[in-house]
PDB file of C-alpha atoms in Angstrom:
ATOM      1  CA  MET X  18     121.282 173.948 133.525  1.00  0.00           C
ATOM      2  CA  THR X  19     117.673 174.163 132.432  1.00  0.00           C
ATOM      3  CA  LEU X  20     114.639 172.614 134.027  1.00  0.00           C
ATOM      4  CA  HIS X  21     112.336 170.458 131.840  1.00  0.00           C
ATOM      5  CA  ASP X  22     109.492 168.435 133.405  1.00  0.00           C
ATOM      6  CA  ASP X  23     111.071 168.875 136.879  1.00  0.00           C
ATOM      7  CA  VAL X  24     114.302 167.204 135.717  1.00  0.00           C
ATOM      8  CA  TYR X  25     117.594 169.029 135.315  1.00  0.00           C
ATOM      9  CA  ALA X  26     119.543 168.478 132.113  1.00  0.00           C
ATOM     10  CA  LEU X  27     122.754 167.277 133.759  1.00  0.00           C
ATOM     11  CA  LYS X  28     121.031 165.362 136.556  1.00  0.00           C
ATOM     12  CA  PRO X  29     120.208 161.645 136.206  1.00  0.00           C
ATOM     13  CA  ARG X  30     116.557 161.121 135.363  1.00  0.00           C
ATOM     14  CA  PRO X  31     114.469 159.128 137.831  1.00  0.00           C
ATOM     15  CA  GLY X  32     114.088 155.495 136.916  1.00  0.00           C
ATOM     16  CA  THR X  33     110.810 154.160 135.602  1.00  0.00           C
ATOM     17  CA  PRO X  34     109.065 152.205 138.349  1.00  0.00           C
ATOM     18  CA  PHE X  35     108.909 148.447 137.930  1.00  0.00           C
ATOM     19  CA  VAL X  36     105.632 147.330 136.277  1.00  0.00           C
ATOM     20  CA  VAL X  37     105.917 143.612 135.500  1.00  0.00           C
ATOM     21  CA  ASP X  38     108.824 141.200 135.257  1.00  0.00           C
ATOM     22  CA  GLY X  39     109.678 140.374 131.635  1.00  0.00           C
ATOM     23  CA  GLU X  40     110.493 136.732 132.312  1.00  0.00           C
ATOM     24  CA  LEU X  41     107.284 136.248 134.279  1.00  0.00           C
ATOM     25  CA  LEU X  42     105.321 137.856 131.493  1.00  0.00           C
ATOM     26  CA  THR X  43     106.962 135.559 128.907  1.00  0.00           C
ATOM     27  CA  VAL X  44     106.063 132.453 130.902  1.00  0.00           C
ATOM     28  CA  THR X  45     102.469 133.594 131.282  1.00  0.00           C
ATOM     29  CA  LEU X  46     102.131 134.290 127.522  1.00  0.00           C
ATOM     30  CA  VAL X  47     103.653 130.939 126.547  1.00  0.00           C
ATOM     31  CA  PHE X  48     101.248 128.916 128.723  1.00  0.00           C
ATOM     32  CA  SER X  49      98.310 131.120 127.715  1.00  0.00           C
ATOM     33  CA  LEU X  50      98.991 130.447 124.040  1.00  0.00           C
ATOM     34  CA  THR X  51      99.303 126.718 124.801  1.00  0.00           C
ATOM     35  CA  ALA X  52      95.938 126.771 126.550  1.00  0.00           C
ATOM     36  CA  ALA X  53      94.371 128.656 123.652  1.00  0.00           C
ATOM     37  CA  ALA X  54      95.720 126.050 121.218  1.00  0.00           C
ATOM     38  CA  PHE X  55      94.149 123.234 123.230  1.00  0.00           C
ATOM     39  CA  LEU X  56      90.872 125.100 123.323  1.00  0.00           C
ATOM     40  CA  LEU X  57      90.817 124.907 119.521  1.00  0.00           C
ATOM     41  CA  ILE X  58      91.413 121.130 119.668  1.00  0.00           C
ATOM     42  CA  ILE X  59      88.828 120.279 122.345  1.00  0.00           C
ATOM     43  CA  PRO X  60      85.720 120.762 120.094  1.00  0.00           C
ATOM     44  CA  GLY X  61      87.036 117.875 117.945  1.00  0.00           C
ATOM     45  CA  ILE X  62      86.710 115.488 120.896  1.00  0.00           C
ATOM     46  CA  ARG X  63      83.347 113.750 120.849  1.00  0.00           C
ATOM     47  CA  GLY X  64      81.180 112.427 123.615  1.00  0.00           C
ATOM     48  CA  LYS X  65      81.471 112.689 127.380  1.00  0.00           C
ATOM     49  CA  LEU X  66      85.260 112.730 127.318  1.00  0.00           C
ATOM     50  CA  ARG X  67      85.319 116.357 126.133  1.00  0.00           C
ATOM     51  CA  LEU X  68      84.750 117.753 129.628  1.00  0.00           C
ATOM     52  CA  PHE X  69      87.295 115.371 131.149  1.00  0.00           C
ATOM     53  CA  TRP X  70      89.953 116.262 128.609  1.00  0.00           C
ATOM     54  CA  MET X  71      89.322 119.970 129.130  1.00  0.00           C
ATOM     55  CA  CYS X  72      89.690 119.652 132.908  1.00  0.00           C
ATOM     56  CA  ARG X  73      92.760 117.465 132.534  1.00  0.00           C
ATOM     57  CA  ILE X  74      94.507 119.855 130.150  1.00  0.00           C
ATOM     58  CA  PHE X  75      93.850 122.985 132.150  1.00  0.00           C
ATOM     59  CA  LEU X  76      94.754 121.276 135.438  1.00  0.00           C
ATOM     60  CA  SER X  77      98.044 120.117 133.969  1.00  0.00           C
ATOM     61  CA  LEU X  78      98.793 123.542 132.465  1.00  0.00           C
ATOM     62  CA  PHE X  79      98.007 125.246 135.762  1.00  0.00           C
ATOM     63  CA  ILE X  80     100.484 122.998 137.642  1.00  0.00           C
ATOM     64  CA  GLY X  81     103.137 123.604 135.006  1.00  0.00           C
ATOM     65  CA  VAL X  82     102.736 127.391 134.864  1.00  0.00           C
ATOM     66  CA  VAL X  83     102.912 127.670 138.645  1.00  0.00           C
ATOM     67  CA  MET X  84     106.152 125.648 138.724  1.00  0.00           C
ATOM     68  CA  VAL X  85     107.796 127.977 136.239  1.00  0.00           C
ATOM     69  CA  ALA X  86     106.234 131.263 137.261  1.00  0.00           C
ATOM     70  CA  VAL X  87     107.278 131.046 140.895  1.00  0.00           C
ATOM     71  CA  GLN X  88     110.884 130.766 139.726  1.00  0.00           C
ATOM     72  CA  PHE X  89     110.786 134.371 138.527  1.00  0.00           C
ATOM     73  CA  SER X  90     108.399 135.744 141.116  1.00  0.00           C
ATOM     74  CA  SER X  91     109.582 138.103 143.846  1.00  0.00           C
ATOM     75  CA  SER X  92     106.778 137.336 146.297  1.00  0.00           C
ATOM     76  CA  TRP X  93     108.017 134.277 148.171  1.00  0.00           C
ATOM     77  CA  ALA X  94     108.319 136.461 151.262  1.00  0.00           C
ATOM     78  CA  SER X  95     107.300 140.065 151.640  1.00  0.00           C
ATOM     79  CA  ALA X  96     106.638 142.886 154.054  1.00  0.00           C
ATOM     80  CA  LEU X  97     105.008 146.281 153.771  1.00  0.00           C
ATOM     81  CA  VAL X  98     105.002 149.151 156.284  1.00  0.00           C
ATOM     82  CA  ARG X  99     103.856 152.792 156.166  1.00  0.00           C
ATOM     83  CA  ALA X 100     106.048 155.321 157.932  1.00  0.00           C
ATOM     84  CA  ASN X 101     107.241 158.889 157.964  1.00  0.00           C
ATOM     85  CA  THR X 102     110.777 158.523 156.861  1.00  0.00           C
ATOM     86  CA  THR X 103     113.716 160.585 155.646  1.00  0.00           C
ATOM     87  CA  TYR X 104     113.766 160.715 151.871  1.00  0.00           C
ATOM     88  CA  LYS X 105     117.398 161.433 151.032  1.00  0.00           C
ATOM     89  CA  SER X 106     120.732 161.115 152.789  1.00  0.00           C
ATOM     90  CA  PHE X 107     122.065 164.208 154.597  1.00  0.00           C
ATOM     91  CA  SER X 108     118.558 165.704 154.524  1.00  0.00           C
ATOM     92  CA  SER X 109     116.125 166.292 157.376  1.00  0.00           C
ATOM     93  CA  THR X 110     113.002 166.335 155.160  1.00  0.00           C
ATOM     94  CA  PHE X 111     110.459 163.593 155.812  1.00  0.00           C
ATOM     95  CA  VAL X 112     107.949 161.967 153.502  1.00  0.00           C
ATOM     96  CA  ASN X 113     104.995 159.694 154.185  1.00  0.00           C
ATOM     97  CA  ALA X 114     105.493 156.538 152.157  1.00  0.00           C
ATOM     98  CA  GLU X 115     104.925 152.781 152.015  1.00  0.00           C
ATOM     99  CA  VAL X 116     108.130 150.781 152.162  1.00  0.00           C
ATOM    100  CA  GLY X 117     107.999 147.219 150.851  1.00  0.00           C
ATOM    101  CA  LEU X 118     110.405 144.303 150.705  1.00  0.00           C
ATOM    102  CA  HIS X 119     109.749 141.384 148.330  1.00  0.00           C
ATOM    103  CA  VAL X 120     112.027 138.336 148.377  1.00  0.00           C
ATOM    104  CA  GLY X 121     112.227 135.851 145.518  1.00  0.00           C
ATOM    105  CA  LEU X 122     114.431 132.901 144.588  1.00  0.00           C
ATOM    106  CA  SER X 123     116.666 135.037 142.377  1.00  0.00           C
ATOM    107  CA  GLY X 124     116.816 138.262 144.389  1.00  0.00           C
ATOM    108  CA  ILE X 125     114.896 140.975 146.192  1.00  0.00           C
ATOM    109  CA  ASN X 126     112.758 143.925 145.190  1.00  0.00           C
ATOM    110  CA  ILE X 127     112.511 147.003 147.405  1.00  0.00           C
ATOM    111  CA  THR X 128     109.620 149.375 146.834  1.00  0.00           C
ATOM    112  CA  LEU X 129     108.988 152.913 148.007  1.00  0.00           C
ATOM    113  CA  LYS X 130     105.723 154.628 147.156  1.00  0.00           C
ATOM    114  CA  GLY X 131     104.720 158.031 148.471  1.00  0.00           C
ATOM    115  CA  ASN X 132     101.350 158.732 150.030  1.00  0.00           C
ATOM    116  CA  PRO X 133     100.506 160.819 148.055  1.00  0.00           C
ATOM    117  CA  VAL X 134     102.861 159.850 145.222  1.00  0.00           C
ATOM    118  CA  VAL X 135     103.962 163.446 144.451  1.00  0.00           C
ATOM    119  CA  GLN X 136     105.793 164.961 147.399  1.00  0.00           C
ATOM    120  CA  LEU X 137     108.609 167.527 147.591  1.00  0.00           C
ATOM    121  CA  ASN X 138     107.946 168.262 143.894  1.00  0.00           C
ATOM    122  CA  GLU X 139     109.038 164.711 143.045  1.00  0.00           C
ATOM    123  CA  THR X 140     107.268 161.519 142.055  1.00  0.00           C
ATOM    124  CA  ILE X 141     108.064 159.003 144.801  1.00  0.00           C
ATOM    125  CA  ASN X 142     107.448 155.621 143.226  1.00  0.00           C
ATOM    126  CA  TYR X 143     110.438 153.249 143.247  1.00  0.00           C
ATOM    127  CA  ASN X 144     110.891 149.572 142.699  1.00  0.00           C
ATOM    128  CA  GLU X 145     114.547 148.545 142.733  1.00  0.00           C
ATOM    129  CA  ALA X 146     115.684 144.966 142.020  1.00  0.00           C
ATOM    130  CA  PHE X 147     118.859 143.342 143.393  1.00  0.00           C
ATOM    131  CA  TYR X 148     119.741 139.842 142.098  1.00  0.00           C
ATOM    132  CA  TRP X 149     121.791 137.098 143.681  1.00  0.00           C
ATOM    133  CA  ARG X 150     123.195 135.968 140.285  1.00  0.00           C
ATOM    134  CA  ASN X 151     124.906 139.330 139.905  1.00  0.00           C
ATOM    135  CA  ASN X 152     127.419 140.768 142.312  1.00  0.00           C
ATOM    136  CA  PHE X 153     125.171 142.104 145.039  1.00  0.00           C
ATOM    137  CA  GLU X 154     127.891 144.460 146.293  1.00  0.00           C
ATOM    138  CA  GLU X 155     128.161 146.046 142.845  1.00  0.00           C
ATOM    139  CA  ASP X 156     124.396 146.505 142.626  1.00  0.00           C
ATOM    140  CA  TYR X 157     124.450 148.153 146.028  1.00  0.00           C
ATOM    141  CA  ALA X 158     127.324 150.409 145.060  1.00  0.00           C
ATOM    142  CA  GLU X 159     125.436 151.388 141.920  1.00  0.00           C
ATOM    143  CA  ALA X 160     122.381 152.219 144.031  1.00  0.00           C
ATOM    144  CA  LEU X 161     124.536 154.472 146.148  1.00  0.00           C
ATOM    145  CA  GLU X 162     125.850 156.258 143.064  1.00  0.00           C
ATOM    146  CA  LYS X 163     122.294 156.796 141.808  1.00  0.00           C
ATOM    147  CA  GLY X 164     121.420 158.435 145.107  1.00  0.00           C
ATOM    148  CA  LEU X 165     118.408 156.271 145.775  1.00  0.00           C
ATOM    149  CA  PRO X 166     116.164 157.126 148.753  1.00  0.00           C
ATOM    150  CA  THR X 167     117.418 156.274 152.221  1.00  0.00           C
ATOM    151  CA  PRO X 168     114.873 153.503 153.021  1.00  0.00           C
ATOM    152  CA  ILE X 169     115.873 151.554 149.907  1.00  0.00           C
ATOM    153  CA  LEU X 170     119.577 151.841 150.683  1.00  0.00           C
ATOM    154  CA  TYR X 171     119.004 150.854 154.331  1.00  0.00           C
ATOM    155  CA  ILE X 172     117.139 147.645 153.432  1.00  0.00           C
ATOM    156  CA  ALA X 173     119.588 146.746 150.626  1.00  0.00           C
ATOM    157  CA  GLU X 174     122.476 147.134 153.049  1.00  0.00           C
ATOM    158  CA  LYS X 175     120.987 144.428 155.270  1.00  0.00           C
ATOM    159  CA  PHE X 176     121.522 141.932 152.391  1.00  0.00           C
ATOM    160  CA  THR X 177     125.206 142.771 151.764  1.00  0.00           C
ATOM    161  CA  HIS X 178     128.084 140.463 152.724  1.00  0.00           C
ATOM    162  CA  LYS X 179     129.210 142.755 155.544  1.00  0.00           C
ATOM    163  CA  SER X 180     125.826 142.823 157.246  1.00  0.00           C
ATOM    164  CA  PRO X 181     125.806 140.824 160.519  1.00  0.00           C
ATOM    165  CA  CYS X 182     122.233 139.684 159.795  1.00  0.00           C
ATOM    166  CA  GLY X 183     123.446 137.090 157.250  1.00  0.00           C
ATOM    167  CA  PHE X 184     120.464 137.607 154.959  1.00  0.00           C
ATOM    168  CA  TYR X 185     122.624 137.300 151.860  1.00  0.00           C
ATOM    169  CA  SER X 186     123.904 133.775 152.512  1.00  0.00           C
ATOM    170  CA  GLN X 187     120.564 132.525 153.878  1.00  0.00           C
ATOM    171  CA  TYR X 188     118.351 133.666 151.042  1.00  0.00           C
ATOM    172  CA  ARG X 189     120.858 133.145 148.226  1.00  0.00           C
ATOM    173  CA  TYR X 190     121.599 129.490 148.961  1.00  0.00           C
ATOM    174  CA  SER X 191     118.086 128.610 150.036  1.00  0.00           C
ATOM    175  CA  GLY X 192     116.842 130.220 146.807  1.00  0.00           C
ATOM    176  CA  ARG X 193     119.353 128.169 144.826  1.00  0.00           C
ATOM    177  CA  TYR X 194     118.266 124.880 146.349  1.00  0.00           C
ATOM    178  CA  ALA X 195     114.600 125.793 146.098  1.00  0.00           C
ATOM    179  CA  SER X 196     114.980 126.709 142.424  1.00  0.00           C
ATOM    180  CA  ALA X 197     116.864 123.468 141.620  1.00  0.00           C
ATOM    181  CA  THR X 198     114.254 121.236 143.243  1.00  0.00           C
ATOM    182  CA  MET X 199     111.428 123.217 141.613  1.00  0.00           C
ATOM    183  CA  TRP X 200     112.987 122.669 138.169  1.00  0.00           C
ATOM    184  CA  THR X 201     113.222 118.952 139.023  1.00  0.00           C
ATOM    185  CA  ALA X 202     109.520 118.980 139.793  1.00  0.00           C
ATOM    186  CA  PHE X 203     108.902 120.647 136.430  1.00  0.00           C
ATOM    187  CA  CYS X 204     110.869 117.908 134.639  1.00  0.00           C
ATOM    188  CA  CYS X 205     108.758 115.258 136.418  1.00  0.00           C
ATOM    189  CA  TRP X 206     105.669 117.166 135.265  1.00  0.00           C
ATOM    190  CA  LEU X 207     106.845 117.037 131.634  1.00  0.00           C
ATOM    191  CA  VAL X 208     107.463 113.250 131.755  1.00  0.00           C
ATOM    192  CA  THR X 209     104.129 112.760 133.488  1.00  0.00           C
ATOM    193  CA  ASN X 210     102.270 114.393 130.602  1.00  0.00           C
ATOM    194  CA  ILE X 211     104.071 112.111 128.158  1.00  0.00           C
ATOM    195  CA  LEU X 212     103.226 108.953 130.102  1.00  0.00           C
ATOM    196  CA  LEU X 213      99.562 109.962 130.439  1.00  0.00           C
ATOM    197  CA  SER X 214      99.167 109.390 126.717  1.00  0.00           C
ATOM    198  CA  MET X 215     100.559 105.844 126.989  1.00  0.00           C
ATOM    199  CA  PRO X 216      99.109 102.710 128.637  1.00  0.00           C
ATOM    200  CA  VAL X 217     101.459 103.160 131.624  1.00  0.00           C
ATOM    201  CA  LEU X 218      99.252 105.324 133.819  1.00  0.00           C
ATOM    202  CA  LEU X 219     100.632 103.785 136.992  1.00  0.00           C
ATOM    203  CA  TYR X 220     104.082 105.299 136.283  1.00  0.00           C
ATOM    204  CA  ALA X 221     102.471 108.598 135.316  1.00  0.00           C
ATOM    205  CA  GLY X 222     100.734 108.696 138.718  1.00  0.00           C
ATOM    206  CA  CYS X 223     103.971 107.928 140.518  1.00  0.00           C
ATOM    207  CA  LEU X 224     105.827 110.692 138.710  1.00  0.00           C
ATOM    208  CA  MET X 225     102.991 113.124 139.527  1.00  0.00           C
ATOM    209  CA  VAL X 226     103.458 112.267 143.228  1.00  0.00           C
ATOM    210  CA  ALA X 227     107.195 112.745 142.812  1.00  0.00           C
ATOM    211  CA  SER X 228     106.581 116.132 141.229  1.00  0.00           C
ATOM    212  CA  GLY X 229     104.554 117.209 144.275  1.00  0.00           C
ATOM    213  CA  ALA X 230     107.246 115.862 146.588  1.00  0.00           C
ATOM    214  CA  PHE X 231     109.964 117.931 144.903  1.00  0.00           C
ATOM    215  CA  MET X 232     107.769 121.000 145.258  1.00  0.00           C
ATOM    216  CA  PHE X 233     107.562 120.309 148.968  1.00  0.00           C
ATOM    217  CA  PHE X 234     111.347 119.973 149.128  1.00  0.00           C
ATOM    218  CA  SER X 235     111.605 123.369 147.421  1.00  0.00           C
ATOM    219  CA  LEU X 236     109.254 124.998 149.893  1.00  0.00           C
ATOM    220  CA  THR X 237     111.070 123.432 152.812  1.00  0.00           C
ATOM    221  CA  ALA X 238     114.433 124.775 151.605  1.00  0.00           C
ATOM    222  CA  PHE X 239     113.124 128.288 151.430  1.00  0.00           C
ATOM    223  CA  ALA X 240     111.010 128.246 154.611  1.00  0.00           C
ATOM    224  CA  THR X 241     113.911 126.837 156.670  1.00  0.00           C
ATOM    225  CA  ALA X 242     116.197 129.744 155.767  1.00  0.00           C
ATOM    226  CA  HIS X 243     113.386 132.238 156.208  1.00  0.00           C
ATOM    227  CA  ASN X 244     112.805 131.068 159.787  1.00  0.00           C
ATOM    228  CA  LEU X 245     116.522 131.599 160.648  1.00  0.00           C
ATOM    229  CA  SER X 246     116.285 135.387 160.211  1.00  0.00           C
ATOM    230  CA  LEU X 247     117.345 137.177 163.382  1.00  0.00           C
ATOM    231  CA  CYS X 248     117.214 140.815 162.343  1.00  0.00           C
ATOM    232  CA  THR X 249     114.275 143.180 161.962  1.00  0.00           C
ATOM    233  CA  PHE X 250     114.003 146.071 159.565  1.00  0.00           C
ATOM    234  CA  THR X 251     113.451 149.500 161.102  1.00  0.00           C
ATOM    235  CA  VAL X 252     112.301 152.526 159.130  1.00  0.00           C
ATOM    236  CA  ASP X 253     112.449 155.409 161.609  1.00  0.00           C
ATOM    237  CA  THR X 254     109.894 154.370 164.279  1.00  0.00           C
ATOM    238  CA  ALA X 255     108.291 151.523 162.251  1.00  0.00           C
ATOM    239  CA  SER X 256     109.804 148.029 162.280  1.00  0.00           C
ATOM    240  CA  PHE X 257     108.831 144.964 160.317  1.00  0.00           C
ATOM    241  CA  GLN X 258     109.805 141.417 159.345  1.00  0.00           C
ATOM    242  CA  THR X 259     109.038 139.463 156.197  1.00  0.00           C
ATOM    243  CA  SER X 260     106.435 136.757 156.136  1.00  0.00           C
ATOM    244  CA  LEU X 261     105.760 133.987 153.618  1.00  0.00           C
ATOM    245  CA  SER X 262     103.814 135.420 150.720  1.00  0.00           C
ATOM    246  CA  THR X 263     101.760 134.625 147.619  1.00  0.00           C
ATOM    247  CA  SER X 264     104.199 132.537 145.597  1.00  0.00           C
ATOM    248  CA  PHE X 265     105.027 130.301 148.540  1.00  0.00           C
ATOM    249  CA  TRP X 266     101.394 129.495 149.343  1.00  0.00           C
ATOM    250  CA  LEU X 267     100.484 129.081 145.686  1.00  0.00           C
ATOM    251  CA  ALA X 268     103.357 126.610 145.237  1.00  0.00           C
ATOM    252  CA  LEU X 269     102.229 124.773 148.361  1.00  0.00           C
ATOM    253  CA  ALA X 270      98.644 124.470 147.074  1.00  0.00           C
ATOM    254  CA  THR X 271      99.946 123.312 143.692  1.00  0.00           C
ATOM    255  CA  GLY X 272     102.154 120.676 145.335  1.00  0.00           C
ATOM    256  CA  VAL X 273      99.209 119.335 147.307  1.00  0.00           C
ATOM    257  CA  LEU X 274      97.089 119.276 144.134  1.00  0.00           C
ATOM    258  CA  SER X 275      99.774 117.424 142.201  1.00  0.00           C
ATOM    259  CA  THR X 276     100.255 114.866 144.994  1.00  0.00           C
ATOM    260  CA  VAL X 277      96.547 114.214 145.471  1.00  0.00           C
ATOM    261  CA  THR X 278      96.037 113.824 141.714  1.00  0.00           C
ATOM    262  CA  GLY X 279      98.968 111.404 141.430  1.00  0.00           C
ATOM    263  CA  VAL X 280      97.719 109.301 144.366  1.00  0.00           C
ATOM    264  CA  LEU X 281      94.262 109.188 142.829  1.00  0.00           C
ATOM    265  CA  VAL X 282      95.659 107.913 139.537  1.00  0.00           C
ATOM    266  CA  VAL X 283      97.699 105.238 141.301  1.00  0.00           C
ATOM    267  CA  VAL X 284      94.696 104.054 143.368  1.00  0.00           C
ATOM    268  CA  LEU X 285      92.375 103.939 140.378  1.00  0.00           C
ATOM    269  CA  ASP X 286      94.998 101.998 138.399  1.00  0.00           C
ATOM    270  CA  TYR X 287      94.702  99.239 140.992  1.00  0.00           C
ATOM    271  CA  VAL X 288      90.957  99.490 141.623  1.00  0.00           C
ATOM    272  CA  ALA X 289      89.620 100.012 138.096  1.00  0.00           C
ATOM    273  CA  PRO X 290      92.441  99.914 135.550  1.00  0.00           C
ATOM    274  CA  GLY X 291      90.114  99.342 132.587  1.00  0.00           C
ATOM    275  CA  LYS X 292      87.900 102.336 133.392  1.00  0.00           C
ATOM    276  CA  LEU X 293      90.957 104.527 134.026  1.00  0.00           C
ATOM    277  CA  ARG X 294      92.521 103.709 130.667  1.00  0.00           C
ATOM    278  CA  GLU X 295      89.212 104.209 128.897  1.00  0.00           C
ATOM    279  CA  THR X 296      88.838 107.602 130.590  1.00  0.00           C
ATOM    280  CA  PHE X 297      92.324 108.676 129.537  1.00  0.00           C
ATOM    281  CA  GLY X 298      91.714 107.410 126.027  1.00  0.00           C
ATOM    282  CA  VAL X 299      94.506 104.806 126.021  1.00  0.00           C
ATOM    283  CA  SER X 300      94.083 101.150 125.014  1.00  0.00           C
ATOM    284  CA  ALA X 301      93.584  98.729 127.904  1.00  0.00           C
ATOM    285  CA  HIS X 302      94.604  95.879 125.607  1.00  0.00           C
ATOM    286  CA  ASN X 303      98.074  94.546 126.049  1.00  0.00           C
ATOM    287  CA  ASP X 304      99.840  94.291 122.722  1.00  0.00           C
ATOM    288  CA  ASN X 305     102.015  91.466 124.088  1.00  0.00           C
ATOM    289  CA  ASP X 306      98.974  89.201 124.136  1.00  0.00           C
ATOM    290  CA  ASP X 307      99.194  88.817 120.385  1.00  0.00           C
ATOM    291  CA  ILE X 308     102.789  87.654 120.499  1.00  0.00           C
ATOM    292  CA  ALA X 309     103.135  83.902 120.466  1.00  0.00           C
ATOM    293  CA  PRO X 310     105.277  82.299 123.170  1.00  0.00           C
ATOM    294  CA  LEU X 311     108.740  81.120 122.188  1.00  0.00           C
ATOM    295  CA  GLY X 312     108.750  77.670 120.661  1.00  0.00           C
ATOM    296  CA  VAL X 313     105.103  77.779 119.508  1.00  0.00           C
ATOM    297  CA  VAL X 314     104.463  78.131 115.769  1.00  0.00           C
ATOM    298  CA  TYR X 315     101.070  78.454 114.155  1.00  0.00           C
ATOM    299  CA  HIS X 316     100.665  77.132 110.632  1.00  0.00           C
ATOM    300  CA  ASN X 317      97.887  76.590 108.135  1.00  0.00           C
ATOM    301  CA  ASN X 318      97.327  72.846 107.723  1.00  0.00           C
ATOM    302  CA  ASN X 319      95.103  73.374 104.739  1.00  0.00           C
ATOM    303  CA  PHE X 320      97.903  75.268 102.998  1.00  0.00           C
ATOM    304  CA  LEU X 321     100.431  72.535 103.800  1.00  0.00           C
ATOM    305  CA  MET X 322      98.108  69.783 102.568  1.00  0.00           C
ATOM    306  CA  SER X 323      97.030  71.586  99.414  1.00  0.00           C
ATOM    307  CA  PRO X 324      98.367  69.931  96.186  1.00  0.00           C
ATOM    308  CA  LEU X 325     101.056  71.666  94.173  1.00  0.00           C
ATOM    309  CA  PRO X 326     100.206  73.036  90.749  1.00  0.00           C
ATOM    310  CA  ALA X 327     100.112  70.563  87.962  1.00  0.00           C
ATOM    311  CA  GLY X 328     103.355  70.173  86.081  1.00  0.00           C
ATOM    312  CA  THR X 329     105.608  70.898  89.039  1.00  0.00           C
ATOM    313  CA  PRO X 330     108.792  68.776  88.760  1.00  0.00           C
ATOM    314  CA  ASP X 331     109.414  66.228  91.511  1.00  0.00           C
ATOM    315  CA  PHE X 332     112.719  67.824  92.655  1.00  0.00           C
ATOM    316  CA  ALA X 333     110.998  71.234  92.901  1.00  0.00           C
ATOM    317  CA  ALA X 334     108.115  69.794  94.897  1.00  0.00           C
ATOM    318  CA  THR X 335     110.607  68.171  97.304  1.00  0.00           C
ATOM    319  CA  GLU X 336     112.497  71.492  97.844  1.00  0.00           C
ATOM    320  CA  ILE X 337     109.244  73.422  98.460  1.00  0.00           C
ATOM    321  CA  THR X 338     108.088  70.838 100.968  1.00  0.00           C
ATOM    322  CA  GLN X 339     111.422  70.917 102.841  1.00  0.00           C
ATOM    323  CA  GLU X 340     111.474  74.750 102.914  1.00  0.00           C
ATOM    324  CA  MET X 341     107.948  74.840 104.294  1.00  0.00           C
ATOM    325  CA  ALA X 342     108.854  72.286 106.923  1.00  0.00           C
ATOM    326  CA  LYS X 343     111.790  74.458 108.129  1.00  0.00           C
ATOM    327  CA  HIS X 344     109.457  77.374 108.865  1.00  0.00           C
ATOM    328  CA  CYS X 345     107.019  75.198 110.703  1.00  0.00           C
ATOM    329  CA  ILE X 346     109.456  73.726 113.172  1.00  0.00           C
TER     330      ILE X 346
END
């Protein structure tokens, strides 16, 4: 065997550390392009409504991107601890590193970063993902075959079926319910944006409140399972537990924002419906006002009393008069 860049030819190469989730990056790019497209449209809006439309569009896009982004985020609950820990199994060598656990709706990420990064002639910078949708036991077995560092294997073992801590069942099913209710909130958000362009702003406000409510249901599903955890993680002499993290609090703030906005729209629809419709650029005029009630027919008396052209036969004049009378009944 030959050594090239500190890696043996027949030895598995170290994995590239996780940089950014591809699905999360895709969501961010899609909403960024949508926002850029609306920025090109806004200059065509005249008058004082330009600022309102800009705020409305970016507020709506912010709520939507948070609903989708947190689905793929791994920072609903997290923990980070620095410790002197064994690096490999069956080895007495210790390294100084930061060990992190990041829990999402679809799985967990376990990080290990050396301090400094290069120790024992190796680059210690790992970020390993384990997903609920896959067979977690197979992912763990694959991690054992790779020979991942001991702290990563220790934490991953806590989430297996055989672990008495029960993390697997708690986080998997709570993540499933939280994800389902969050997607429901996203569907309500889509319908809300459609209704905001119609003269039915009351229903749009109600759906916006419902969207915030479903976000609260999602957060409750995850937080309830998180509070049931009975085990702590111990890395040599350091112990830690996960706490609610960025994605959870961001989703909570977005749910409050959606609920407050929806309530405001509903209240304004009762207090000042004309001003509200004018602000949203929808017609406050009810199209049904132009529809005549059943049984009422409007006709032109001058047209009915006008003489027929000269030379019209008597039988033809009689038929025309009868036909006109039928439509005026």
